[in-house]
CSV table of C-alpha atoms in Angstrom, one decimal:
chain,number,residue,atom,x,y,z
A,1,UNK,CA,-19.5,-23.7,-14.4
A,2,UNK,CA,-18.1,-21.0,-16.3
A,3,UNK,CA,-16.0,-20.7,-19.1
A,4,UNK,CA,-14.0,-18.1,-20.9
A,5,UNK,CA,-12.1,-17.6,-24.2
A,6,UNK,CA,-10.5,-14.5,-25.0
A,7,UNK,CA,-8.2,-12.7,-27.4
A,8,UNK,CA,-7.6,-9.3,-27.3
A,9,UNK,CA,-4.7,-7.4,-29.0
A,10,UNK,CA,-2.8,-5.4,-26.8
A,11,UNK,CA,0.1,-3.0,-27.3
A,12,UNK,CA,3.3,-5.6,-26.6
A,13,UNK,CA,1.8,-8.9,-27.4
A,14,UNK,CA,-1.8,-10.3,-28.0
A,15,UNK,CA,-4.2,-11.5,-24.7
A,16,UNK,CA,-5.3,-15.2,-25.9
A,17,UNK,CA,-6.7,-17.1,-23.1
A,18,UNK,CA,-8.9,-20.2,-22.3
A,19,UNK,CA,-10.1,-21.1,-19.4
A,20,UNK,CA,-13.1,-22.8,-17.0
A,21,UNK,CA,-14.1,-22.2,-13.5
A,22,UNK,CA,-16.0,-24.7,-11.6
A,23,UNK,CA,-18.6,-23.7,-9.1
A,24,UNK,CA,-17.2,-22.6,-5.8
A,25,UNK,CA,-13.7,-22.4,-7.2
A,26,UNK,CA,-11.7,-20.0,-6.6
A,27,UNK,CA,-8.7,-19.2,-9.7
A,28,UNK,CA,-6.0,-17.2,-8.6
A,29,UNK,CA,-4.5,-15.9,-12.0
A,30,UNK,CA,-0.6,-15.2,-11.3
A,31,UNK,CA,2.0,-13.5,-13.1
A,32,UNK,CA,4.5,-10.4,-13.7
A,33,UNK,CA,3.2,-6.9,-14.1
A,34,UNK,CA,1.9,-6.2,-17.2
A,35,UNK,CA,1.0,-9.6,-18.3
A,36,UNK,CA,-2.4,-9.2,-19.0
A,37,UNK,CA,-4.0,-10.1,-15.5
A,38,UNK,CA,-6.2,-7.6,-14.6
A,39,UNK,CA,-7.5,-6.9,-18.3
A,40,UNK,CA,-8.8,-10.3,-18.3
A,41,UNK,CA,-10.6,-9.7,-15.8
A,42,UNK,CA,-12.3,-6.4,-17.3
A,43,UNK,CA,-13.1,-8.2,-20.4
A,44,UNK,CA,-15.2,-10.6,-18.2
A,45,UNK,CA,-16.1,-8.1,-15.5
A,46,UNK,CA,-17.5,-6.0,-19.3
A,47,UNK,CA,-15.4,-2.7,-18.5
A,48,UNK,CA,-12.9,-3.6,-21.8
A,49,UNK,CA,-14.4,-5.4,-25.2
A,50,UNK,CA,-12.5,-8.5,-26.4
A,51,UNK,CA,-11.6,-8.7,-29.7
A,52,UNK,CA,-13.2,-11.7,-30.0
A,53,UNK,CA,-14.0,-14.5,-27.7
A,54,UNK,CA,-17.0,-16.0,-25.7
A,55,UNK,CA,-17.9,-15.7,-21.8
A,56,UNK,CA,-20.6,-17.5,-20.0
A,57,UNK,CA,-21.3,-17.3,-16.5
A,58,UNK,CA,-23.6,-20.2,-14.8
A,59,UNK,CA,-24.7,-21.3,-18.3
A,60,UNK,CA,-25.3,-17.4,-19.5
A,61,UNK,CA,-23.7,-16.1,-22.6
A,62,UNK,CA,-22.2,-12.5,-21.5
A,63,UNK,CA,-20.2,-11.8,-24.5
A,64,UNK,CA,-20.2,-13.8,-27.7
A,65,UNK,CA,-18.5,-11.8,-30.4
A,66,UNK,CA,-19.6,-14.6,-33.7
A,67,UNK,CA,-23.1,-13.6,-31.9
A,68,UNK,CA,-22.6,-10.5,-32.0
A,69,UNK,CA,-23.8,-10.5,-27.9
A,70,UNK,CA,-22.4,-8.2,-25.4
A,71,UNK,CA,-24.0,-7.6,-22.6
A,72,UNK,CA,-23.5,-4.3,-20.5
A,73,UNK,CA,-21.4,-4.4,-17.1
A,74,UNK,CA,-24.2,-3.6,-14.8
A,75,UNK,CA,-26.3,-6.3,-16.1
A,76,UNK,CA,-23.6,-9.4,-16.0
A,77,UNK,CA,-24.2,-9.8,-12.3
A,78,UNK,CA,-20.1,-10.3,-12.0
A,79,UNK,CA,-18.9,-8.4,-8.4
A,80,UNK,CA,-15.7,-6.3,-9.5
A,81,UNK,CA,-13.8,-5.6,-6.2
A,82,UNK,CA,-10.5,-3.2,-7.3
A,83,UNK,CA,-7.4,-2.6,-6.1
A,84,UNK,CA,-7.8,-0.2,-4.2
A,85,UNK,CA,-11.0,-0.9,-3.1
A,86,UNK,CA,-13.0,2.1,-4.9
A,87,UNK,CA,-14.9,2.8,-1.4
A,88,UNK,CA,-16.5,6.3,-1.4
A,89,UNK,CA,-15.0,8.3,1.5
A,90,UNK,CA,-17.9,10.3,2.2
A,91,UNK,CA,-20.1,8.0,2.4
A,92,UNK,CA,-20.7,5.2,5.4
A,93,UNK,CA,-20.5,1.7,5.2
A,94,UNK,CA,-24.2,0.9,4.7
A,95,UNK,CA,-24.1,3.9,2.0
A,96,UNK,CA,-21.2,2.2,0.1
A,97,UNK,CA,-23.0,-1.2,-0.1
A,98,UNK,CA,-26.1,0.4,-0.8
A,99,UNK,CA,-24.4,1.5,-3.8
A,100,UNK,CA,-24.6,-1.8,-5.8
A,101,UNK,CA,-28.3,-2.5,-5.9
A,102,UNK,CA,-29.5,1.4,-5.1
A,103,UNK,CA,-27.6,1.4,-9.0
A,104,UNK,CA,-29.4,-1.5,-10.3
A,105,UNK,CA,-32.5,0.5,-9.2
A,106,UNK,CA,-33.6,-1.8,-6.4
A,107,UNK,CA,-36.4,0.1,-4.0
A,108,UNK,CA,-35.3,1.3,-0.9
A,109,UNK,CA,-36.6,-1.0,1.6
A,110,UNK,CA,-35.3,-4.1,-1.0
A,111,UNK,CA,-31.6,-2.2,-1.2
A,112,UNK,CA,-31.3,-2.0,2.5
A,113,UNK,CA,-32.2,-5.2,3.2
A,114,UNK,CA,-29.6,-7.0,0.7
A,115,UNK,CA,-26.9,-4.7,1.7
A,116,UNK,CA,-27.7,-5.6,5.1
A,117,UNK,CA,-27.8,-9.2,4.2
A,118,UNK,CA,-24.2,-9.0,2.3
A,119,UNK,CA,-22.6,-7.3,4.9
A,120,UNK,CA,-23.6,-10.6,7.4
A,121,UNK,CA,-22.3,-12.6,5.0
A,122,UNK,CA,-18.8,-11.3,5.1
A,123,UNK,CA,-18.8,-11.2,8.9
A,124,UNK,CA,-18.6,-7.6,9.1
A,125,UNK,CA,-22.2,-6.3,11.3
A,126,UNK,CA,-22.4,-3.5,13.4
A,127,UNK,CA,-20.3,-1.1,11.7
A,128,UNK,CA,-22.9,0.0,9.1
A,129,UNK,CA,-22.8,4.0,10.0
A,130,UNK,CA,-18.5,3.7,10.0
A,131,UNK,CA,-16.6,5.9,7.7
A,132,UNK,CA,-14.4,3.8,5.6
A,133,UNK,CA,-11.2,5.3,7.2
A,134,UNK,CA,-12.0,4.2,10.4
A,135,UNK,CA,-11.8,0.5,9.2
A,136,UNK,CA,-8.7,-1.4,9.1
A,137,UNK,CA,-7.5,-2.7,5.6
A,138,UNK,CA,-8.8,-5.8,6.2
A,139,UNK,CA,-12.6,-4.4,7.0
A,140,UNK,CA,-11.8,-2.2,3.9
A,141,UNK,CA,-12.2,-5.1,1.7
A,142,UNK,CA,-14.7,-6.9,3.3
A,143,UNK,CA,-17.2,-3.7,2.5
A,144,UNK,CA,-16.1,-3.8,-1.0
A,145,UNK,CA,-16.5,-7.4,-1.3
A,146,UNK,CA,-20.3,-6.7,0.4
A,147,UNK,CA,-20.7,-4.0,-2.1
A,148,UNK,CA,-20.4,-6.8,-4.7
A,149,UNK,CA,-22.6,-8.9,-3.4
A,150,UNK,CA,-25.2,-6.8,-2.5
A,151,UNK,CA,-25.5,-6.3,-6.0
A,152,UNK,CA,-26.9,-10.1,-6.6
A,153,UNK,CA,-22.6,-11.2,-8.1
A,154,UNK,CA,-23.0,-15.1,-8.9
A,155,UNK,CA,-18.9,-14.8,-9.7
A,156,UNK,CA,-16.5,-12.4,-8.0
A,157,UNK,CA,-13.6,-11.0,-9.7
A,158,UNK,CA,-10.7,-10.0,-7.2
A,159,UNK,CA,-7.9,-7.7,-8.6
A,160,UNK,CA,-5.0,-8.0,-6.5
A,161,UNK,CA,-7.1,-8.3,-3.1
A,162,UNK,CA,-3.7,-7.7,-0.4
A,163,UNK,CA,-2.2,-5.2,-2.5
A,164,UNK,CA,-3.7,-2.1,-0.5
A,165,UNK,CA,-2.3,-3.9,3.1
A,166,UNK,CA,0.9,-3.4,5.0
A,167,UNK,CA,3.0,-6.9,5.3
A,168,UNK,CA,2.0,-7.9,8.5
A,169,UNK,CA,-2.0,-7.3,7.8
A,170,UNK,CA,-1.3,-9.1,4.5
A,171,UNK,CA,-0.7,-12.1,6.7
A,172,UNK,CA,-3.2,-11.8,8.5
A,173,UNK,CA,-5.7,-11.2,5.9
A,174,UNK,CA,-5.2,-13.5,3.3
A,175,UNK,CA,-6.0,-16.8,5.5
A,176,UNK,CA,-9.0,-14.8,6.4
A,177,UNK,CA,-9.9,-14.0,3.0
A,178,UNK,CA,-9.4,-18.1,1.8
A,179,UNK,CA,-11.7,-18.4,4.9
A,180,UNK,CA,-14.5,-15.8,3.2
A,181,UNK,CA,-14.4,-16.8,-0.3
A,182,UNK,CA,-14.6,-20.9,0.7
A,183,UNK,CA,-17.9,-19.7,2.7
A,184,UNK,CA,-19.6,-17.3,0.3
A,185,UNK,CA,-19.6,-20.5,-2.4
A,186,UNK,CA,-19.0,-18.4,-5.5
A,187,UNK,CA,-17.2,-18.8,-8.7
A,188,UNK,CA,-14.1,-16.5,-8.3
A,189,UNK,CA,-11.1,-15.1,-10.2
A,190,UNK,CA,-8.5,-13.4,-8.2
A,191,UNK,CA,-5.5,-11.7,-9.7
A,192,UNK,CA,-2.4,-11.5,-8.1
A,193,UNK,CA,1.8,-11.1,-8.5
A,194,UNK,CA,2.0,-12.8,-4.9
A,195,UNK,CA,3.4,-16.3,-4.9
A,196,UNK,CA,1.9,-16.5,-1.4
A,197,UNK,CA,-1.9,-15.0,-2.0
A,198,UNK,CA,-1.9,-17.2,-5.0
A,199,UNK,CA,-0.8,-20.7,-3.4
A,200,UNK,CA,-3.2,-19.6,-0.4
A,201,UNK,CA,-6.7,-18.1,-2.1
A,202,UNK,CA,-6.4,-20.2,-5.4
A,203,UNK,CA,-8.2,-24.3,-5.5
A,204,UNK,CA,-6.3,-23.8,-9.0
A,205,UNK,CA,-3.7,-21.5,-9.8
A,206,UNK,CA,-2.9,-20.0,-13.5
A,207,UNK,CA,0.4,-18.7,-14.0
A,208,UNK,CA,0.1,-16.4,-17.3
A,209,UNK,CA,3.1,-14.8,-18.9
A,210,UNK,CA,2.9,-12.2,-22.1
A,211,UNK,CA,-0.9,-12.5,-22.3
A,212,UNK,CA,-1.0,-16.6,-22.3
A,213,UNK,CA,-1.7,-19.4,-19.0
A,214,UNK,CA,1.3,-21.3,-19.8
A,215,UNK,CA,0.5,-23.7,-16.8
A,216,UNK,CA,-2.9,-24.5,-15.4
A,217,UNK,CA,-3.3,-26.8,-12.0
A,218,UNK,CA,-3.3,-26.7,-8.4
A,219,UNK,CA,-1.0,-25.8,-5.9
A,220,UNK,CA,0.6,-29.1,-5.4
A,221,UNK,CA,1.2,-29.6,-9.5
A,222,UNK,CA,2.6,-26.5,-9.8
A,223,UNK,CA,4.8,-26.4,-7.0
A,224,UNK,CA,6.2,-30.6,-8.0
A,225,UNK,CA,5.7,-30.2,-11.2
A,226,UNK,CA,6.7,-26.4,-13.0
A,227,UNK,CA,6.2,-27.3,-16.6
A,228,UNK,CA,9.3,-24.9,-17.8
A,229,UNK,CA,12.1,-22.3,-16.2
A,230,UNK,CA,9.7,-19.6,-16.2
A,231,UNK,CA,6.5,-21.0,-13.7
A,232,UNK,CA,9.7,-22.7,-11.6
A,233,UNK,CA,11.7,-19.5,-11.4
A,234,UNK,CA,8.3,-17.6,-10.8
A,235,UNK,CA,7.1,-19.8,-8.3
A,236,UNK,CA,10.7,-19.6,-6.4
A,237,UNK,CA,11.1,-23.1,-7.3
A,238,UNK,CA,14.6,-25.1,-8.9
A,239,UNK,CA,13.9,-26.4,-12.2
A,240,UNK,CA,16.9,-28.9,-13.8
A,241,UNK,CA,16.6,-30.8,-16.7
A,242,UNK,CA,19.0,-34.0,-17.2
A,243,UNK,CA,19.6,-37.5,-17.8
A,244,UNK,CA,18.0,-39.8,-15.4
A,245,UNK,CA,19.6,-43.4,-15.1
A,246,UNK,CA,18.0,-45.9,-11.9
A,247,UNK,CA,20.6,-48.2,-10.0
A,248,UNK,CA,20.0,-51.8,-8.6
A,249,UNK,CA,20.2,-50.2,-5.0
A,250,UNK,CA,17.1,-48.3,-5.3
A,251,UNK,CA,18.4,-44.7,-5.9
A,252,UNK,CA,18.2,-42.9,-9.7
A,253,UNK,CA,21.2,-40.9,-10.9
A,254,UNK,CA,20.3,-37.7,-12.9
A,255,UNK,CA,23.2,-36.0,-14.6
A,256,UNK,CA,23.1,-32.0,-15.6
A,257,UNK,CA,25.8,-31.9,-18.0
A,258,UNK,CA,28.9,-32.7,-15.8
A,259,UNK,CA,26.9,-32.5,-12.2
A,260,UNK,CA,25.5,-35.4,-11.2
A,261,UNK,CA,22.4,-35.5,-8.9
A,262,UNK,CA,20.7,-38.3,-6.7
A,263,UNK,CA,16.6,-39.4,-6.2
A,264,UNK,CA,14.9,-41.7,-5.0
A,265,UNK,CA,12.6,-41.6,-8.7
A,266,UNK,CA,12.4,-44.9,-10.7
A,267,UNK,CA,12.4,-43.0,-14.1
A,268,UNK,CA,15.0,-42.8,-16.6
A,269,UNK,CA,15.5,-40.9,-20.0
A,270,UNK,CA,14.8,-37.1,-20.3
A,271,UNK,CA,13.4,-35.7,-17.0
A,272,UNK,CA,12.4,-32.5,-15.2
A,273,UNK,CA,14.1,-31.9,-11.5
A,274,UNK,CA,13.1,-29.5,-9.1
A,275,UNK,CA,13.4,-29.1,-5.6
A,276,UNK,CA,12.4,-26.4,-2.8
A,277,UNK,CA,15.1,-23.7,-2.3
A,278,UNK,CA,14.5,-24.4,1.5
A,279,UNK,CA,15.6,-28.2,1.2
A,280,UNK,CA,18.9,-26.7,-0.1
A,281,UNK,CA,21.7,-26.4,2.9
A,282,UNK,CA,25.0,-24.3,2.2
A,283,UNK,CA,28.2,-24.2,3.7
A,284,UNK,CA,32.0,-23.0,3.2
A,285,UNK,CA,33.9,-26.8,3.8
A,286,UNK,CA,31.5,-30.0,2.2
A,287,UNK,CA,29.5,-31.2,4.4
A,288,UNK,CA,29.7,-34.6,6.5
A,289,UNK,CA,25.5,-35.2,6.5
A,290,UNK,CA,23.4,-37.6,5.2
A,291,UNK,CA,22.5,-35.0,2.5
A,292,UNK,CA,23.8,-37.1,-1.0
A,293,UNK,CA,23.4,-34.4,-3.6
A,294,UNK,CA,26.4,-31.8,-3.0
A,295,UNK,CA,26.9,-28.8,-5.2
A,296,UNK,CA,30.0,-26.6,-5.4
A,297,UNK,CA,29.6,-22.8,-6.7
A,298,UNK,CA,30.1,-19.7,-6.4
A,299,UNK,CA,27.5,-17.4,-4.8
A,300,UNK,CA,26.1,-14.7,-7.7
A,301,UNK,CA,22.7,-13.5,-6.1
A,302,UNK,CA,22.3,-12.5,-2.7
A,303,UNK,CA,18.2,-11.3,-2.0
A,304,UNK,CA,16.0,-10.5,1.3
A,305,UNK,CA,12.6,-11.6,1.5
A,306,UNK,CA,11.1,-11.0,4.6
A,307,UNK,CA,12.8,-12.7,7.1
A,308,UNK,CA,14.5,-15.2,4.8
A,309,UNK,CA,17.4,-14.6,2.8
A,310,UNK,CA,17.5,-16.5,-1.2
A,311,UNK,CA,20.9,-17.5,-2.5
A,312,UNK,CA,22.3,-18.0,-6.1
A,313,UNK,CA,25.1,-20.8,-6.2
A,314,UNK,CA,26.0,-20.9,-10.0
A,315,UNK,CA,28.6,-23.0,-11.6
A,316,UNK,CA,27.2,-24.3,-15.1
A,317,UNK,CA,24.0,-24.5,-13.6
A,318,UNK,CA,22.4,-22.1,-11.0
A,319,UNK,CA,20.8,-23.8,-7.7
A,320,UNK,CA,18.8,-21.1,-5.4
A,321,UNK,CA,19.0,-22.1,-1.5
A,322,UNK,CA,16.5,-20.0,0.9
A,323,UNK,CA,18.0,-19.6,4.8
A,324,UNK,CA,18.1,-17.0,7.7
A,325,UNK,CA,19.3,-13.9,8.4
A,326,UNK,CA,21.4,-15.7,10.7
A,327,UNK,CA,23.0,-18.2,8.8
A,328,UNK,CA,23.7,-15.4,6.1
A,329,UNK,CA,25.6,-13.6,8.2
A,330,UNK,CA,27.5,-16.7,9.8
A,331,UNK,CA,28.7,-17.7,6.7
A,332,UNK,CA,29.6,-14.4,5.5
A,333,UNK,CA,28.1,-14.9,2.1
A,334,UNK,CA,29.6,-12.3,-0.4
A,335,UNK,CA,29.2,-12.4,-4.2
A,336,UNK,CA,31.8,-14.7,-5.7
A,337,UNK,CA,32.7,-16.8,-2.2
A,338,UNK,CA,32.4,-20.8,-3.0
A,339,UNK,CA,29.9,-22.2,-1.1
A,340,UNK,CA,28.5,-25.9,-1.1
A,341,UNK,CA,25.0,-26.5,-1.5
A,342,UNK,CA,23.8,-29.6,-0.3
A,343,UNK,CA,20.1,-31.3,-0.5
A,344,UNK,CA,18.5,-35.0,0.2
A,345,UNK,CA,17.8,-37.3,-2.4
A,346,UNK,CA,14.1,-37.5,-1.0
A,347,UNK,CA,13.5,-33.8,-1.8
A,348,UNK,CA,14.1,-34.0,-5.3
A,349,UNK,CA,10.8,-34.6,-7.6
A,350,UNK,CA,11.8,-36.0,-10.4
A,351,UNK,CA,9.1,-36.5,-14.1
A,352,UNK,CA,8.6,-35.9,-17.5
């Protein structure tokens, strides 16, 4: 197990974090640009100084700042693979994984055989005398990730691992990545804006915003569960807030100022409600379905992601609904046009 605390002052707001990784877990730290992602992990991988704080790593004390401890990066044993991957271009692949223990002063035979060794681990034989730019992006980060662990890395610090990759290798890549880092067994901290690398890579998911984790838990919490408007509205996820009352026929009334909303929940008092954007249905007339919750507004946000478009229906409160391309375009949805949104009772989490 590993655990970190760490405060650092930075120029917009203050880095205070705290935090434990279990072994074989993988954290995928989540958040806006600029939030303090990737700097915590250069005050664990050693490359930045905390103001003060504590990190241990399997039981070792790296930094300790009421110690007075830090040790240097090339000691900690922590595989740093960046952004862009940092591969040498001149060099081949054997020579770029070489580089980890060939800098830790390993002897020749010893270096070749552990960057042999890593580069079987990550599935990746038989190209050791490639130049790195005749690998695809994909094989591109699997030499950096050898790199790291050629250079004997208990933990692996990831800083946004797809970035580097077109969309469609993204894809592909990230369930191969989950894949790799389930089979390599280490501790390891990936950073990442990406709703979709983090809910894939991450056993737990941090979301941090303005240097803090506000929410800490796995991908199922998060998703049924955003603790406030900001992890929900990062996430993609509808977050309401109202006044839950149950009825004697089994269903729970929630009411959102003058809106009232249907669940299946046996709460009642002050509760959180969110829902998937993709449970959400619109259309121009109401709608004769089985769907109990129906919500008229006007549409204020119209957005293309990927193949799916995400719509804003606001009228006191805002309700986002995801659909096609297709039914975009059948319904004609300009800014301002009255729609209907309409979702089941059964797809409505409700809790406090």
């Amino acid at each position: 197990m590993s655990t970190f605390r760490l405060y650092k002052a930075l120029r917009d707001f203050p880095l205070d974090v705290d935090f434990t990784v279990q072994p074989g877990q993988c954290l995928a730290l989540i958040g806006p640009t600029g939030c303090g992602k990737t700097t915590t992990l250069r005050l664990i991988a050693g490359i930045a100084k905390p103001d003060h704080g504590r990190v241990e790593v399997d039981g070792e004390v790296l930094f300790d700042s009421d110690r007075r401890l830090s040790v240097p990066p090339q000691k900690r044993r922590v595989g740093f693979v960046f952004q862009d991957y940092a591969l040498f271009p001149h060099l081949s692949v054997l020579g770029n994984v070489l580089y980890s223990p060939a800098a830790r002063a390993q002897g020749k035979d010893r270096s070749l055989e552990l960057a042999r060794q890593a580069l079987e681990r990550v599935r990746l034989p038989g190209v050791e005398h490639v130049r790195p730019a005749q690998l695809s992006g994909g094989q591109q980060q699997r030499v950096a990730l050898a790199r790291a662990l050629a250079s004997g890395a208990r933990m692996l610090l990831m800083d946004e691992p797809m970035s580097a990759l077109d969309p469609h290798t993204r894809r592909q890549v990230r369930s191969e990545l989950r894949a790799l880092i389930s089979s390599l067994g280490l501790q390891t901290i990936c950073v990442t804006h990406d709703v979709a690398d983090a809910l894939t890579l991450g056993d737990v998911i941090g979301v941090m915003k303005e240097g803090k984790i506000v929410q800490l838990g796995d991908r199922r919490e998060l998703l049924s569960q955003p603790r406030d408007a900001f992890v929900a509205d990062f996430l993609g996820m509808n977050l309401l807030s109202g006044l839950a009352r149950p009825r004697p026929d089994g269903l729970t009334t929630v009411s959102c100022g003058p809106h009232t909303f249907y669940s299946l929940s046996e709460l009642s008092g002050e509760v959180l409600m969110t829902f998937h954007p993709w449970d959400v249905s619109l259309s121009l007339v109401e709608p004769d379905s089985s769907a109990m919750n129906v919500f008229r507004g006007k549409v204020t946000s119209v957005s293309h992601l990927g193949g799916r478009t995400r719509v804003t229906v606001e009228n006191g409160i805002s309700i986002i609904a995801e659909l096609t391309h297709l039914s975009e375009e059948r319904l004609g949805l300009d800014l301002g046009k009255e729609v209907y949104a309409s979702f089941k009772a059964s797809a409505l989490q409700v809790y406090t």
